[in-house]
C-alpha cells in the first residue's frame, strides 16, 4: 500500500528559480553551468539525497526542517539575537508555505492541513512580532506531531506494500 500523498510534488529539472528574473531573456542566460556547485562533500550528498528522494520522504524532510528552524528560533530568543530569530522563523514559514501550496485538494485531509498550515503561519508571524517563545512552542508541538505522524504513515505504508 502506498501513502495517499496529499501533496502535488514534481521535482524540478535541477533548480527552481522564481521571481529572480524580470524577463525571459534574463532566464535564457542562466544555465546550470553558471551555478556554483559546492565543494563540500556533505552539501553534495544532501543535494543528491533531496533530488532522489521519493515524494513522501521529501514531505518528511520538510516537516523535519520546520522543527529544526523552530528550535533554532527558540535558541536565538534565549540569546536575544533578533536577526537569528527572524531568519529562522521566516525559513519555517517558507517551508509551511511550500507544504500549503503543494497540497492536492482532491483529498479531504488536504482541507484540514490547509487550515492547520494557515494557523501555524499566523502564529509564527505573531511569534516574530512579539518575540515570544511560548508561541514558537505551540507551533513546534504541531510540527513535531505532523512529522512523527508522517513518519509513522510511511512505516505503515512500507509494511503493507
C-alpha positions as a printed NumPy array, in Angstrom:
array([[  0.   ,   0.   ,   0.   ],
       [  1.252,   3.452,  -0.739],
       [  0.509,   6.642,   1.125],
       [ -2.258,   8.749,  -0.396],
       [  0.093,  11.682,  -0.58 ],
       [ -1.918,  14.9  ,  -0.339],
       [  0.895,  16.877,  -1.986],
       [  1.418,  17.691,  -5.655],
       [  5.163,  17.319,  -5.985],
       [  7.093,  17.4  ,  -9.16 ],
       [ 10.834,  17.554,  -8.848],
       [ 12.451,  20.492, -10.617],
       [ 14.76 ,  19.837, -13.558],
       [ 17.697,  20.854, -11.419],
       [ 16.962,  24.194,  -9.836],
       [ 13.796,  26.178,  -9.296],
       [ 14.233,  29.895,  -9.714],
       [ 11.193,  32.082,  -9.073],
       [ 10.766,  35.805,  -9.472],
       [ 14.507,  36.186,  -9.882],
       [ 14.5  ,  37.472, -13.421],
       [ 12.357,  40.161, -14.947],
       [ 12.121,  38.813, -18.475],
       [ 12.692,  35.659, -20.462],
       [ 15.942,  36.953, -21.919],
       [ 17.462,  37.053, -18.419],
       [ 16.299,  33.474, -17.773],
       [ 17.762,  32.247, -21.048],
       [ 21.184,  33.498, -19.983],
       [ 21.105,  31.292, -16.911],
       [ 22.246,  27.699, -17.094],
       [ 23.349,  25.182, -14.528],
       [ 26.985,  25.64 , -15.547],
       [ 26.779,  29.174, -14.131],
       [ 25.552,  27.934, -10.767],
       [ 28.409,  27.115,  -8.444],
       [ 28.488,  23.59 ,  -7.134],
       [ 29.518,  23.192,  -3.558],
       [ 32.954,  21.729,  -2.953],
       [ 31.701,  20.438,   0.362],
       [ 31.018,  16.709,   0.004],
       [ 28.318,  16.81 ,   2.669],
       [ 26.416,  19.527,   0.78 ],
       [ 26.676,  17.449,  -2.395],
       [ 25.383,  14.408,  -0.519],
       [ 22.43 ,  16.373,   0.893],
       [ 21.566,  17.761,  -2.528],
       [ 21.686,  14.292,  -4.062],
       [ 19.535,  12.869,  -1.263],
       [ 16.902,  15.529,  -1.894],
       [ 16.957,  15.142,  -5.675],
       [ 16.493,  11.365,  -5.491],
       [ 14.075,  11.158,  -2.553],
       [ 10.535,   9.921,  -3.18 ],
       [  7.75 ,  12.476,  -2.534],
       [  6.79 ,  11.038,   0.84 ],
       [ 10.398,  11.329,   2.04 ],
       [ 10.541,  14.939,   0.799],
       [  7.461,  15.705,   2.879],
       [  9.166,  14.196,   5.932],
       [ 12.288,  16.298,   5.253],
       [ 10.155,  19.435,   5.064],
       [  8.45 ,  18.67 ,   8.379],
       [ 11.861,  17.999,   9.912],
       [ 13.091,  21.331,   8.54 ],
       [ 10.244,  23.175,  10.266],
       [ 11.167,  21.532,  13.562],
       [ 14.857,  22.388,  13.084],
       [ 14.22 ,  26.068,  12.322],
       [ 11.75 ,  26.482,  15.179],
       [ 14.261,  25.005,  17.624],
       [ 16.872,  27.423,  16.288],
       [ 14.451,  30.323,  16.728],
       [ 14.   ,  29.36 ,  20.388],
       [ 17.769,  29.342,  20.913],
       [ 18.05 ,  32.753,  19.253],
       [ 15.265,  34.024,  21.505],
       [ 17.253,  32.973,  24.569],
       [ 20.283,  34.794,  23.138],
       [ 18.182,  37.843,  22.175],
       [ 19.535,  37.54 ,  18.607],
       [ 16.731,  39.263,  16.722],
       [ 18.199,  38.687,  13.271],
       [ 18.574,  34.968,  14.007],
       [ 15.005,  34.795,  15.315],
       [ 13.653,  36.482,  12.213],
       [ 15.68 ,  34.344,   9.799],
       [ 14.737,  31.07 ,  11.5  ],
       [ 11.051,  31.896,  11.754],
       [ 10.939,  33.045,   8.135],
       [ 12.566,  29.792,   6.989],
       [  9.984,  27.794,   8.93 ],
       [  7.241,  29.95 ,   7.38 ],
       [  8.681,  29.347,   3.9  ],
       [  8.553,  25.589,   4.409],
       [  4.992,  25.719,   5.715],
       [  4.011,  27.866,   2.735],
       [  5.594,  25.324,   0.373],
       [  3.681,  22.489,   2.02 ],
       [  0.493,  24.53 ,   1.823],
       [  0.731,  25.466,  -1.858],
       [  1.593,  21.926,  -2.928],
       [ -1.474,  20.377,  -1.287],
       [ -3.623,  18.265,  -3.585],
       [ -7.091,  19.448,  -2.666],
       [ -8.684,  16.258,  -4.039],
       [ -8.173,  14.698,  -0.586],
       [-10.279,  15.613,   2.443],
       [ -7.192,  15.67 ,   4.66 ],
       [ -5.775,  18.472,   2.499],
       [ -8.519,  20.852,   3.619],
       [ -7.635,  20.141,   7.243],
       [ -3.925,  20.527,   6.55 ],
       [ -4.531,  23.844,   4.785],
       [ -6.341,  25.174,   7.859],
       [ -3.583,  23.909,  10.128],
       [ -0.84 ,  25.444,   7.961],
       [ -2.669,  28.789,   7.869],
       [ -2.933,  28.709,  11.655],
       [  0.762,  27.84 ,  12.012],
       [  1.753,  30.685,   9.688],
       [ -0.345,  33.221,  11.61 ],
       [  1.15 ,  32.076,  14.908],
       [  4.71 ,  32.307,  13.585],
       [  4.062,  35.85 ,  12.402],
       [  2.814,  36.63 ,  15.923],
       [  5.888,  34.951,  17.422],
       [  8.177,  37.018,  15.22 ],
       [  6.433,  40.268,  16.098],
       [  6.152,  39.578,  19.833],
       [  9.373,  37.547,  20.171],
       [  7.543,  35.056,  22.417],
       [  8.948,  31.562,  22.684],
       [  5.637,  30.23 ,  24.018],
       [  4.098,  30.855,  20.589],
       [  7.024,  29.074,  18.924],
       [  6.482,  26.167,  21.341],
       [  2.847,  25.96 ,  20.261],
       [  3.783,  25.676,  16.578],
       [  6.74 ,  23.418,  17.351],
       [  4.421,  20.935,  19.074],
       [  2.209,  20.865,  15.97 ],
       [  5.201,  20.457,  13.659],
       [  6.628,  17.586,  15.725],
       [  3.229,  15.868,  15.711],
       [  2.934,  16.27 ,  11.931],
       [  6.468,  14.983,  11.37 ],
       [  6.042,  11.985,  13.662],
       [  2.629,  11.12 ,  12.221],
       [  4.013,  11.315,   8.692],
       [  6.922,   9.06 ,   9.649],
       [  4.533,   6.512,  11.12 ],
       [  2.36 ,   6.628,   7.976],
       [  5.457,   5.956,   5.851],
       [  6.332,   2.937,   8.02 ],
       [  2.796,   1.54 ,   7.776],
       [  2.748,   2.026,   4.02 ],
       [  6.067,   0.149,   3.698],
       [  4.802,  -2.776,   5.777],
       [  1.69 ,  -3.148,   3.671],
       [  3.464,  -2.993,   0.33 ]])
